Amino acid sequence: MAYLTQPDYVKYVCSCGQLKPITSLYFCRHCLKIRCGFCICHEVDSHYCANCLENMPSSEARLKKNRCSSCFDCPSCFHTLSTRATTAQPRQPPQDNAAGGDAKVENKQPKKMYYLSCFNCRWTSRDVGIPDQPVASGGWPERTNPFTTRVNQLLDYYKAIALQEKQEKIERERKKFSIRGKFITLTDKTGLTGAMARNIAGLPSAEGGSSSAIANFTPSQASADVAELPDDIFTKDVNLKQITSMCQRLASPEWQPASVSRLHPLAKLLSVKRSQRCRACDHNLTKPEYNPGSIKFKIELLAYYHVPEIKIMSYETIKPGQKSALLIKLTNPTGHEMQVRLLQPEDVPPVEEDEQPKSIDKSLEKSLNLEKDASLYKAMSRAPVLPPSCRVTAPAAALSVAPRDDAAEYDDDATHDDNDIILWRKSNKLALRLEVTADESVTPGAPAQSAFALEYSYRNTVPPSATASQHRDHTLYTTLLLDLGTIGE
Ligand SMILES: [Zn+2]
Ligand SMILES: [Zn+2]
Ligand SMILES: [Zn+2]
Ligand SMILES: [Zn+2]
């Protein structure tokens, strides 16, 4: 989701350090922090087909290889295929001659037959010789993967290896505990057998099965014998209409047809509905409705509804060592009056860092099933480099912005303050007249970027929990980066 007019000229600094436009940010009402797609957990809620809206549990989706059994995509242009009906004249001349009379009339009854057709590129299933089907949905011939046996072998092998590694890990844990001497393992104390322990741990007990899968596995061998290219490969004219493009070939990795006459309809890939969770507090940030036909959300904590929004209205070209005018629009999206103050980015009080790494480790591990590796997250989340060369002159006074009023959207009247900073005021919007001062050192032609911070009051409507002494009113900070074109001469 992005604006057509201002894709990402205004970026917000997420609490993890990423720079994102407000339309791709979330706001956790429990931590009171901005979160982005990188610093939240993504969970798959349900699988569904985007074409027929059939919903299915994840086990079924896995069984169907995440593809819908009744919808197809065009193998040529990847548009959804439509089922078309034709009437086929029955061709049974010998029977007609023999029977005659009433039977003749009955036999001549035209029969409906169906084929698949692409409304975008006009590809049809008849082009590749797939016979028309007597039923509208399903029944399309399925091709078997020529490498099914090998793929299954590989799958069994890797499953066995994963199982073995899991068992080894359990063994290691057990040894570690017994060395310490403090803990008595479950097996020692209760007389549980190893198989029972594995059962409790949710592991299959067939130890023999896994080792046999590993022992019987034959690894692939690289071979120097490769079929020669045909003699006319460099001399024969290429007809681009008859050979497939790389995308078309790779869309069906099992067959990889080289010629368009071998293209087959592609079973449509399933889509997922996902919910997103804050990594620090485990609360949901978004949760969609279960019904695949619904585009509504049960929970939808988007930054767009909670964080003051800044849009650039106009600006003068930034020139080295000069002041340029900058007009911005500030919107209060919340239903409460907001006190906003503009600050320099370095004036934002530092956030207490103590809760962050611990909780992120925990949830990273939970969501990605990773070993604890804080260094990974630390390396990726870093404070963005803010340009110190272009400064926004920030007025010291706090500005109050009216709450959002849906009825006032139709109001055209803007009030003009006799204020240096506020150009006009309209419902929950403010137009601000600011100045950008560029350093002498900036080079003409380089991108002109400027950063400033917002201090804003936020009223939390979440009912306070029994344990935490939560205040309803908070003072929050956010840092923004403005993209102001390029530096002029
Ligand atoms: Zn949170
Ligand atoms: Zn983030
Ligand atoms: Zn479908
Ligand atoms: Zn097509």
Short mmCIF file of C-alpha atoms and ligand atoms in Angstrom, two decimals:
data_model
loop_
_atom_site.label_atom_id
_atom_site.label_comp_id
_atom_site.label_asym_id
_atom_site.label_seq_id
_atom_site.Cartn_x
_atom_site.Cartn_y
_atom_site.Cartn_z
CA MET A 1 0.00 0.00 0.00
CA ALA A 2 1.45 3.28 -0.92
CA TYR A 3 0.36 6.65 -2.07
CA LEU A 4 0.37 7.22 -5.77
CA THR A 5 1.43 10.81 -5.29
CA GLN A 6 3.99 10.41 -2.53
CA PRO A 7 5.32 6.85 -2.65
CA ASP A 8 7.96 7.15 0.02
CA TYR A 9 9.22 10.68 0.24
CA VAL A 10 8.45 10.65 3.94
CA LYS A 11 9.89 7.73 5.85
CA TYR A 12 9.51 6.92 9.51
CA VAL A 13 12.22 5.33 11.61
CA CYS A 14 10.85 2.05 12.99
CA SER A 15 11.79 1.01 16.51
CA CYS A 16 14.15 -1.55 14.92
CA GLY A 17 15.92 1.12 12.85
CA GLN A 18 14.40 0.40 9.45
CA LEU A 19 13.11 3.30 7.37
CA LYS A 20 9.61 2.72 6.04
CA PRO A 21 6.70 4.84 4.75
CA ILE A 22 3.82 5.08 7.22
CA THR A 23 1.66 2.85 5.04
CA SER A 24 3.89 -0.16 5.73
CA LEU A 25 4.21 0.35 9.46
CA TYR A 26 2.26 -0.98 12.43
CA PHE A 27 1.79 0.46 15.87
CA CYS A 28 1.77 -1.77 18.93
CA ARG A 29 -0.67 -0.29 21.45
CA HIS A 30 0.83 -2.40 24.22
CA CYS A 31 4.49 -1.44 23.76
CA LEU A 32 3.53 1.94 22.25
CA LYS A 33 6.13 1.45 19.57
CA ILE A 34 6.19 1.56 15.81
CA ARG A 35 6.83 -1.84 14.27
CA CYS A 36 7.57 -2.84 10.71
CA GLY A 37 7.37 -6.05 8.71
CA PHE A 38 10.93 -6.87 9.71
CA CYS A 39 10.46 -6.67 13.47
CA ILE A 40 7.15 -8.52 13.86
CA CYS A 41 6.19 -12.20 13.69
CA HIS A 42 4.24 -13.35 10.67
CA GLU A 43 1.90 -16.28 11.21
CA VAL A 44 -0.12 -18.16 8.63
CA ASP A 45 -3.77 -18.20 9.68
CA SER A 46 -5.41 -20.04 6.82
CA HIS A 47 -4.84 -21.20 3.27
CA TYR A 48 -7.29 -20.36 0.54
CA CYS A 49 -7.56 -20.14 -3.21
CA ALA A 50 -7.77 -16.54 -4.35
CA ASN A 51 -9.89 -17.54 -7.33
CA CYS A 52 -12.59 -19.85 -5.95
CA LEU A 53 -12.14 -18.70 -2.31
CA GLU A 54 -12.04 -22.25 -1.03
CA ASN A 55 -10.65 -22.43 2.47
CA MET A 56 -8.58 -25.36 3.65
CA PRO A 57 -6.61 -26.38 6.73
CA SER A 58 -2.85 -26.34 6.44
CA SER A 59 -2.57 -30.14 6.49
CA GLU A 60 -4.77 -30.39 3.42
CA ALA A 61 -2.89 -27.55 1.74
CA ARG A 62 0.37 -29.42 2.31
CA LEU A 63 -1.13 -32.56 0.85
CA LYS A 64 -2.22 -30.66 -2.24
CA LYS A 65 1.24 -29.08 -2.53
CA ASN A 66 -0.27 -25.66 -1.83
CA ARG A 67 -2.25 -25.69 -5.05
CA CYS A 68 -5.97 -25.48 -5.73
CA SER A 69 -7.38 -28.56 -7.40
CA SER A 70 -10.02 -26.78 -9.43
CA CYS A 71 -8.44 -23.49 -10.56
CA PHE A 72 -5.71 -23.06 -13.14
CA ASP A 73 -3.38 -20.36 -14.35
CA CYS A 74 -2.46 -19.81 -17.96
CA PRO A 75 0.93 -21.46 -18.64
CA SER A 76 1.65 -18.79 -21.21
CA CYS A 77 0.85 -15.50 -19.46
CA PHE A 78 -0.01 -16.71 -15.88
CA HIS A 79 -3.45 -15.07 -15.94
CA THR A 80 -6.27 -17.15 -14.40
CA LEU A 81 -7.84 -19.53 -16.89
CA SER A 82 -11.60 -19.53 -17.42
CA THR A 83 -13.74 -22.53 -18.17
CA ARG A 84 -15.61 -22.21 -21.46
CA ALA A 85 -18.43 -24.40 -22.68
CA THR A 86 -19.09 -25.56 -26.20
CA THR A 87 -21.70 -27.85 -27.63
CA ALA A 88 -20.22 -30.88 -29.22
CA GLN A 89 -22.11 -32.74 -31.92
CA PRO A 90 -21.99 -36.45 -31.17
CA ARG A 91 -20.29 -38.37 -33.91
CA GLN A 92 -21.80 -41.83 -33.98
CA PRO A 93 -22.80 -42.45 -37.60
CA PRO A 94 -22.68 -46.30 -37.53
CA GLN A 95 -25.00 -46.49 -34.52
CA ASP A 96 -27.39 -44.03 -36.13
CA ASN A 97 -27.69 -46.19 -39.21
CA ALA A 98 -28.36 -49.27 -37.20
CA ALA A 99 -30.90 -47.88 -34.75
CA GLY A 100 -32.77 -45.12 -36.52
CA GLY A 101 -36.07 -43.61 -35.35
CA ASP A 102 -36.31 -42.22 -31.78
CA ALA A 103 -32.83 -43.31 -30.82
CA LYS A 104 -31.49 -41.16 -33.60
CA VAL A 105 -33.09 -38.03 -32.19
CA GLU A 106 -31.81 -38.80 -28.71
CA ASN A 107 -28.27 -39.35 -29.93
CA LYS A 108 -28.25 -36.13 -31.84
CA GLN A 109 -28.81 -34.22 -28.60
CA PRO A 110 -25.83 -31.83 -28.46
CA LYS A 111 -23.61 -32.38 -25.48
CA LYS A 112 -21.94 -29.64 -23.45
CA MET A 113 -18.16 -29.92 -23.34
CA TYR A 114 -15.74 -27.70 -21.45
CA TYR A 115 -12.26 -26.43 -22.09
CA LEU A 116 -9.94 -23.91 -20.42
CA SER A 117 -9.26 -20.59 -22.02
CA CYS A 118 -7.19 -17.53 -21.16
CA PHE A 119 -8.99 -14.24 -21.69
CA ASN A 120 -5.72 -12.38 -21.64
CA CYS A 121 -3.57 -14.13 -24.23
CA ARG A 122 -6.15 -16.44 -25.85
CA TRP A 123 -4.31 -19.61 -24.94
CA THR A 124 -6.69 -22.59 -24.69
CA SER A 125 -6.29 -26.12 -23.45
CA ARG A 126 -7.16 -27.21 -26.99
CA ASP A 127 -3.92 -25.64 -28.25
CA VAL A 128 -1.93 -28.40 -26.62
CA GLY A 129 -4.35 -31.20 -27.38
CA ILE A 130 -5.97 -31.59 -23.97
CA PRO A 131 -9.34 -33.22 -24.66
CA ASP A 132 -12.49 -31.26 -23.68
CA GLN A 133 -14.07 -32.42 -20.44
CA PRO A 134 -17.72 -33.33 -19.90
CA VAL A 135 -17.83 -31.60 -16.48
CA ALA A 136 -17.19 -27.92 -15.84
CA SER A 137 -14.97 -28.26 -12.81
CA GLY A 138 -12.24 -30.74 -12.11
CA GLY A 139 -11.41 -33.86 -14.03
CA TRP A 140 -8.57 -32.26 -15.91
CA PRO A 141 -5.89 -34.82 -16.71
CA GLU A 142 -3.12 -34.74 -14.16
CA ARG A 143 0.38 -35.37 -15.30
CA THR A 144 2.59 -37.39 -13.04
CA ASN A 145 5.98 -36.00 -12.19
CA PRO A 146 8.57 -38.19 -13.95
CA PHE A 147 10.84 -37.88 -10.92
CA THR A 148 8.27 -38.76 -8.23
CA THR A 149 10.22 -41.76 -6.94
CA ARG A 150 13.47 -39.84 -6.65
CA VAL A 151 11.80 -36.85 -4.99
CA ASN A 152 10.14 -39.14 -2.45
CA GLN A 153 13.47 -40.86 -1.78
CA LEU A 154 15.10 -37.52 -1.13
CA LEU A 155 12.24 -36.46 1.13
CA ASP A 156 12.48 -39.65 3.20
CA TYR A 157 16.24 -39.24 3.43
CA TYR A 158 16.09 -35.68 4.70
CA LYS A 159 13.28 -36.51 7.13
CA ALA A 160 15.42 -39.32 8.52
CA ILE A 161 18.41 -37.00 8.88
CA ALA A 162 16.31 -34.38 10.65
CA LEU A 163 15.01 -37.04 13.03
CA GLN A 164 18.51 -38.32 13.71
CA GLU A 165 19.76 -34.84 14.49
CA LYS A 166 16.85 -34.23 16.83
CA GLN A 167 17.59 -37.45 18.69
CA GLU A 168 21.27 -36.59 18.94
CA LYS A 169 20.37 -33.23 20.39
CA ILE A 170 18.19 -34.87 23.02
CA GLU A 171 21.04 -37.25 23.87
CA ARG A 172 23.42 -34.33 24.23
CA GLU A 173 21.02 -32.46 26.50
CA ARG A 174 20.65 -35.57 28.65
CA LYS A 175 24.41 -35.98 28.97
CA LYS A 176 24.83 -32.35 29.89
CA PHE A 177 22.31 -32.70 32.69
CA SER A 178 23.75 -35.95 34.01
CA ILE A 179 27.26 -34.43 34.11
CA ARG A 180 26.00 -31.63 36.26
CA GLY A 181 24.61 -34.26 38.55
CA LYS A 182 21.82 -32.07 39.69
CA PHE A 183 19.14 -33.40 37.41
CA ILE A 184 17.96 -36.94 37.17
CA THR A 185 16.70 -37.70 33.70
CA LEU A 186 13.16 -38.81 33.26
CA THR A 187 14.26 -42.28 32.15
CA ASP A 188 16.41 -42.87 35.23
CA LYS A 189 13.86 -41.74 37.70
CA THR A 190 10.67 -43.21 36.36
CA GLY A 191 11.99 -46.20 34.49
CA LEU A 192 10.66 -44.87 31.19
CA THR A 193 12.17 -46.49 28.17
CA GLY A 194 13.86 -44.48 25.48
CA ALA A 195 10.99 -45.14 23.11
CA MET A 196 8.50 -43.80 25.63
CA ALA A 197 10.60 -40.70 26.15
CA ARG A 198 10.71 -40.12 22.43
CA ASN A 199 6.96 -40.53 22.35
CA ILE A 200 6.58 -37.86 25.00
CA ALA A 201 8.90 -35.59 23.07
CA GLY A 202 6.65 -36.03 20.05
CA LEU A 203 9.18 -37.94 18.00
CA PRO A 204 8.36 -41.05 16.03
CA SER A 205 9.69 -44.11 17.77
CA ALA A 206 10.71 -45.96 14.61
CA GLU A 207 14.44 -45.66 15.06
CA GLY A 208 15.12 -48.54 12.70
CA GLY A 209 13.06 -46.97 9.92
CA SER A 210 15.07 -43.79 9.90
CA SER A 211 18.44 -45.48 9.87
CA SER A 212 17.39 -47.77 7.04
CA ALA A 213 16.27 -44.78 4.98
CA ILE A 214 19.73 -43.29 5.45
CA ALA A 215 21.54 -46.57 4.73
CA ASN A 216 19.55 -47.38 1.58
CA PHE A 217 19.90 -43.93 0.12
CA THR A 218 21.96 -43.66 -3.06
CA PRO A 219 23.39 -40.19 -3.55
CA SER A 220 23.26 -38.64 -6.99
CA GLN A 221 26.38 -39.00 -9.09
CA ALA A 222 27.76 -36.34 -11.37
CA SER A 223 28.42 -37.77 -14.80
CA ALA A 224 30.59 -36.52 -17.64
CA ASP A 225 28.36 -38.18 -20.23
CA VAL A 226 26.09 -35.49 -21.57
CA ALA A 227 24.01 -35.86 -24.72
CA GLU A 228 25.50 -33.99 -27.67
CA LEU A 229 23.72 -30.94 -28.97
CA PRO A 230 21.91 -31.51 -32.27
CA ASP A 231 24.06 -30.74 -35.31
CA ASP A 232 21.78 -27.99 -36.55
CA ILE A 233 21.59 -26.15 -33.21
CA PHE A 234 23.48 -23.12 -34.55
CA THR A 235 22.14 -23.16 -38.08
CA LYS A 236 18.43 -23.87 -37.63
CA ASP A 237 16.14 -20.83 -37.65
CA VAL A 238 14.62 -20.15 -34.28
CA ASN A 239 10.90 -19.57 -34.18
CA LEU A 240 10.31 -17.64 -30.98
CA LYS A 241 6.59 -18.39 -31.20
CA GLN A 242 7.27 -22.05 -30.68
CA ILE A 243 9.76 -22.03 -27.84
CA THR A 244 8.90 -21.16 -24.27
CA SER A 245 10.37 -18.31 -22.28
CA MET A 246 12.39 -19.00 -19.17
CA CYS A 247 9.46 -17.92 -16.93
CA GLN A 248 7.08 -20.27 -18.70
CA ARG A 249 9.57 -23.11 -18.43
CA LEU A 250 10.28 -22.61 -14.75
CA ALA A 251 6.59 -22.24 -13.85
CA SER A 252 6.36 -26.02 -14.04
CA PRO A 253 9.72 -27.14 -12.67
CA GLU A 254 8.92 -30.84 -13.04
CA TRP A 255 8.59 -30.75 -16.83
CA GLN A 256 10.23 -27.52 -17.93
CA PRO A 257 8.70 -27.63 -21.39
CA ALA A 258 10.95 -26.22 -24.09
CA SER A 259 8.24 -25.95 -26.71
CA VAL A 260 4.91 -24.13 -26.39
CA SER A 261 3.06 -27.23 -27.57
CA ARG A 262 4.00 -28.88 -24.26
CA LEU A 263 2.56 -26.17 -22.00
CA HIS A 264 -0.07 -27.42 -19.58
CA PRO A 265 -2.45 -25.49 -17.31
CA LEU A 266 -0.83 -24.67 -13.98
CA ALA A 267 -2.82 -25.48 -10.85
CA LYS A 268 -3.32 -22.21 -9.03
CA LEU A 269 -1.12 -21.55 -6.02
CA LEU A 270 -2.92 -21.04 -2.74
CA SER A 271 -2.80 -17.73 -0.91
CA VAL A 272 -2.55 -17.37 2.83
CA LYS A 273 -4.19 -15.10 5.33
CA ARG A 274 -1.64 -14.17 7.93
CA SER A 275 -1.78 -12.47 11.24
CA GLN A 276 1.06 -10.42 12.59
CA ARG A 277 2.28 -10.29 16.13
CA CYS A 278 4.49 -7.89 18.05
CA ARG A 279 7.74 -9.62 18.88
CA ALA A 280 8.24 -7.83 22.14
CA CYS A 281 4.84 -8.35 23.78
CA ASP A 282 3.25 -11.14 21.67
CA HIS A 283 0.07 -9.13 21.08
CA ASN A 284 -1.57 -9.26 17.67
CA LEU A 285 -0.97 -6.28 15.41
CA THR A 286 -3.20 -7.52 12.61
CA LYS A 287 -5.61 -10.41 12.51
CA PRO A 288 -7.77 -10.96 9.43
CA GLU A 289 -11.29 -12.34 9.41
CA TYR A 290 -11.23 -16.07 8.81
CA ASN A 291 -13.61 -15.99 5.85
CA PRO A 292 -11.44 -15.72 2.69
CA GLY A 293 -14.05 -13.56 0.98
CA SER A 294 -13.73 -10.88 3.63
CA ILE A 295 -11.09 -8.20 3.39
CA LYS A 296 -11.80 -6.98 6.92
CA PHE A 297 -9.61 -7.36 9.95
CA LYS A 298 -10.48 -8.30 13.50
CA ILE A 299 -7.41 -6.44 14.70
CA GLU A 300 -5.72 -3.84 12.56
CA LEU A 301 -3.13 -1.76 14.41
CA LEU A 302 -1.67 0.17 11.52
CA ALA A 303 0.60 3.12 12.20
CA TYR A 304 -1.59 5.06 9.82
CA TYR A 305 -4.36 5.09 12.46
CA HIS A 306 -2.19 5.98 15.45
CA VAL A 307 0.86 8.00 14.46
CA PRO A 308 0.66 11.58 13.19
CA GLU A 309 1.07 11.59 9.47
CA ILE A 310 3.36 14.00 7.64
CA LYS A 311 3.03 14.82 3.96
CA ILE A 312 5.21 17.16 1.96
CA MET A 313 3.10 19.86 0.31
CA SER A 314 5.85 21.80 -1.41
CA TYR A 315 9.44 22.85 -0.93
CA GLU A 316 12.01 25.14 -2.47
CA THR A 317 15.08 23.59 -4.00
CA ILE A 318 17.67 23.06 -1.29
CA LYS A 319 20.85 25.03 -1.99
CA PRO A 320 24.17 24.82 -0.14
CA GLY A 321 24.37 27.27 2.75
CA GLN A 322 20.89 28.67 2.19
CA LYS A 323 17.49 28.55 3.78
CA SER A 324 14.61 27.05 1.82
CA ALA A 325 10.91 27.02 2.58
CA LEU A 326 9.19 23.72 3.29
CA LEU A 327 5.44 23.23 3.59
CA ILE A 328 4.22 20.10 5.28
CA LYS A 329 0.80 18.80 6.25
CA LEU A 330 0.38 17.16 9.62
CA THR A 331 -2.63 14.93 10.27
CA ASN A 332 -3.86 13.57 13.57
CA PRO A 333 -5.45 10.21 12.76
CA THR A 334 -6.65 9.47 16.30
CA GLY A 335 -9.94 10.32 17.95
CA HIS A 336 -8.24 12.42 20.62
CA GLU A 337 -6.67 15.83 20.56
CA MET A 338 -2.95 15.61 19.99
CA GLN A 339 -0.17 17.89 21.19
CA VAL A 340 2.65 17.84 18.68
CA ARG A 341 6.11 19.34 18.96
CA LEU A 342 8.83 19.28 16.33
CA LEU A 343 12.30 18.37 17.53
CA GLN A 344 15.72 17.72 16.14
CA PRO A 345 16.37 13.95 15.86
CA GLU A 346 19.13 14.10 18.48
CA ASP A 347 16.77 15.66 21.03
CA VAL A 348 14.64 12.52 21.23
CA PRO A 349 15.23 10.91 24.63
CA PRO A 350 16.93 7.53 24.26
CA VAL A 351 14.71 4.47 24.63
CA GLU A 352 15.46 2.08 27.43
CA GLU A 353 17.09 -0.81 25.65
CA ASP A 354 16.85 -3.46 28.36
CA GLU A 355 13.61 -5.20 27.34
CA GLN A 356 14.36 -5.28 23.66
CA PRO A 357 17.02 -7.94 23.03
CA LYS A 358 15.65 -10.48 25.50
CA SER A 359 12.13 -10.52 24.15
CA ILE A 360 13.21 -10.42 20.54
CA ASP A 361 15.37 -13.50 21.06
CA LYS A 362 12.49 -15.35 22.61
CA SER A 363 10.04 -14.59 19.87
CA LEU A 364 12.54 -14.98 17.06
CA GLU A 365 13.17 -18.45 18.33
CA LYS A 366 9.47 -19.06 18.58
CA SER A 367 8.56 -17.78 15.15
CA LEU A 368 11.48 -18.97 13.13
CA ASN A 369 12.43 -21.94 15.30
CA LEU A 370 15.99 -20.69 15.32
CA GLU A 371 18.72 -21.21 17.82
CA LYS A 372 19.28 -18.18 19.95
CA ASP A 373 21.38 -15.82 17.93
CA ALA A 374 21.11 -12.27 19.09
CA SER A 375 23.97 -11.20 16.88
CA LEU A 376 21.87 -11.78 13.77
CA TYR A 377 19.13 -9.45 14.89
CA LYS A 378 21.60 -6.89 16.21
CA ALA A 379 23.53 -6.90 12.95
CA MET A 380 20.38 -6.33 10.95
CA SER A 381 18.69 -3.78 13.14
CA ARG A 382 20.73 -0.67 13.25
CA ALA A 383 20.05 2.98 13.68
CA PRO A 384 19.69 4.61 10.27
CA VAL A 385 22.15 7.26 9.23
CA LEU A 386 20.31 10.55 9.42
CA PRO A 387 21.60 13.39 7.33
CA PRO A 388 22.91 16.18 9.57
CA SER A 389 23.55 18.48 6.64
CA CYS A 390 19.99 19.75 6.08
CA ARG A 391 18.29 21.00 9.25
CA VAL A 392 14.61 21.65 9.64
CA THR A 393 14.02 24.69 11.78
CA ALA A 394 11.66 23.47 14.43
CA PRO A 395 9.38 25.86 16.30
CA ALA A 396 9.67 25.42 20.04
CA ALA A 397 5.95 25.69 20.76
CA ALA A 398 3.71 22.64 20.97
CA LEU A 399 0.90 22.61 18.43
CA SER A 400 -2.44 21.12 19.24
CA VAL A 401 -4.19 19.17 16.51
CA ALA A 402 -7.90 18.46 16.70
CA PRO A 403 -9.15 14.85 16.76
CA ARG A 404 -10.26 13.14 13.59
CA ASP A 405 -13.84 13.92 12.69
CA ASP A 406 -15.24 11.96 9.79
CA ALA A 407 -18.00 14.50 9.19
CA ALA A 408 -15.47 17.33 8.88
CA GLU A 409 -13.95 15.58 5.86
CA TYR A 410 -16.65 17.25 3.76
CA ASP A 411 -15.87 20.67 5.18
CA ASP A 412 -13.93 22.86 2.81
CA ASP A 413 -13.29 25.76 5.13
CA ALA A 414 -9.79 26.13 6.39
CA THR A 415 -9.02 28.59 9.15
CA HIS A 416 -5.94 30.70 8.81
CA ASP A 417 -4.01 31.41 11.96
CA ASP A 418 -2.00 34.60 12.20
CA ASN A 419 0.89 32.47 13.15
CA ASP A 420 4.34 32.24 11.56
CA ILE A 421 4.28 28.51 11.50
CA ILE A 422 0.72 27.42 10.91
CA LEU A 423 -0.34 28.19 7.37
CA TRP A 424 -3.86 26.84 7.82
CA ARG A 425 -5.86 24.54 10.06
CA LYS A 426 -8.61 22.26 8.84
CA SER A 427 -10.28 19.76 11.15
CA ASN A 428 -7.52 17.34 12.18
CA LYS A 429 -5.01 18.71 9.71
CA LEU A 430 -2.39 21.42 10.03
CA ALA A 431 -0.29 22.95 7.30
CA LEU A 432 3.08 24.01 8.66
CA ARG A 433 5.49 26.50 7.22
CA LEU A 434 9.02 25.34 8.01
CA GLU A 435 12.51 26.17 6.88
CA VAL A 436 15.32 23.89 5.84
CA THR A 437 18.85 25.13 6.33
CA ALA A 438 21.47 23.34 4.27
CA ASP A 439 25.14 23.12 5.21
CA GLU A 440 27.82 24.80 3.09
CA SER A 441 29.39 21.39 2.63
CA VAL A 442 26.50 19.73 0.72
CA THR A 443 27.31 18.94 -2.89
CA PRO A 444 24.91 20.05 -5.64
CA GLY A 445 23.26 17.08 -7.35
CA ALA A 446 23.36 14.90 -4.26
CA PRO A 447 20.03 13.74 -2.79
CA ALA A 448 18.60 16.32 -0.40
CA GLN A 449 17.36 14.62 2.73
CA SER A 450 16.31 16.11 5.96
CA ALA A 451 15.27 14.56 9.24
CA PHE A 452 13.22 15.78 12.15
CA ALA A 453 11.48 14.23 15.10
CA LEU A 454 7.94 14.53 16.38
CA GLU A 455 6.93 14.51 20.00
CA TYR A 456 3.23 13.73 20.23
CA SER A 457 0.73 12.95 22.90
CA TYR A 458 -1.07 9.66 22.56
CA ARG A 459 -4.13 8.51 24.44
CA ASN A 460 -4.19 4.75 24.81
CA THR A 461 -7.66 3.27 24.58
CA VAL A 462 -6.55 -0.24 25.52
CA PRO A 463 -8.03 -1.10 28.91
CA PRO A 464 -5.09 -1.11 31.33
CA SER A 465 -4.03 -4.53 32.55
CA ALA A 466 -4.33 -5.41 36.22
CA THR A 467 -0.59 -5.75 36.80
CA ALA A 468 0.95 -2.82 34.97
CA SER A 469 0.35 0.68 36.18
CA GLN A 470 -0.59 1.96 32.77
CA HIS A 471 -1.30 5.56 32.12
CA ARG A 472 -3.78 6.48 29.51
CA ASP A 473 -1.83 9.44 28.20
CA HIS A 474 1.63 9.03 26.81
CA THR A 475 4.24 11.18 25.19
CA LEU A 476 5.72 9.36 22.24
CA TYR A 477 8.45 10.16 19.77
CA THR A 478 9.02 9.32 16.17
CA THR A 479 11.76 10.34 13.77
CA LEU A 480 11.08 11.05 10.12
CA LEU A 481 13.25 11.35 7.07
CA LEU A 482 12.10 13.65 4.27
CA ASP A 483 13.25 13.18 0.71
CA LEU A 484 13.50 16.68 -0.78
CA GLY A 485 14.72 15.94 -4.27
CA THR A 486 18.29 16.86 -5.13
CA ILE A 487 20.46 19.72 -3.93
CA GLY A 488 20.46 22.58 -6.40
CA GLU A 489 23.36 24.70 -7.65
ZN ZN B 1 4.12 -4.91 21.51
ZN ZN B 2 10.91 -2.53 12.50
ZN ZN B 3 -9.51 -22.46 -6.59
ZN ZN B 4 -2.78 -16.40 -21.02
#
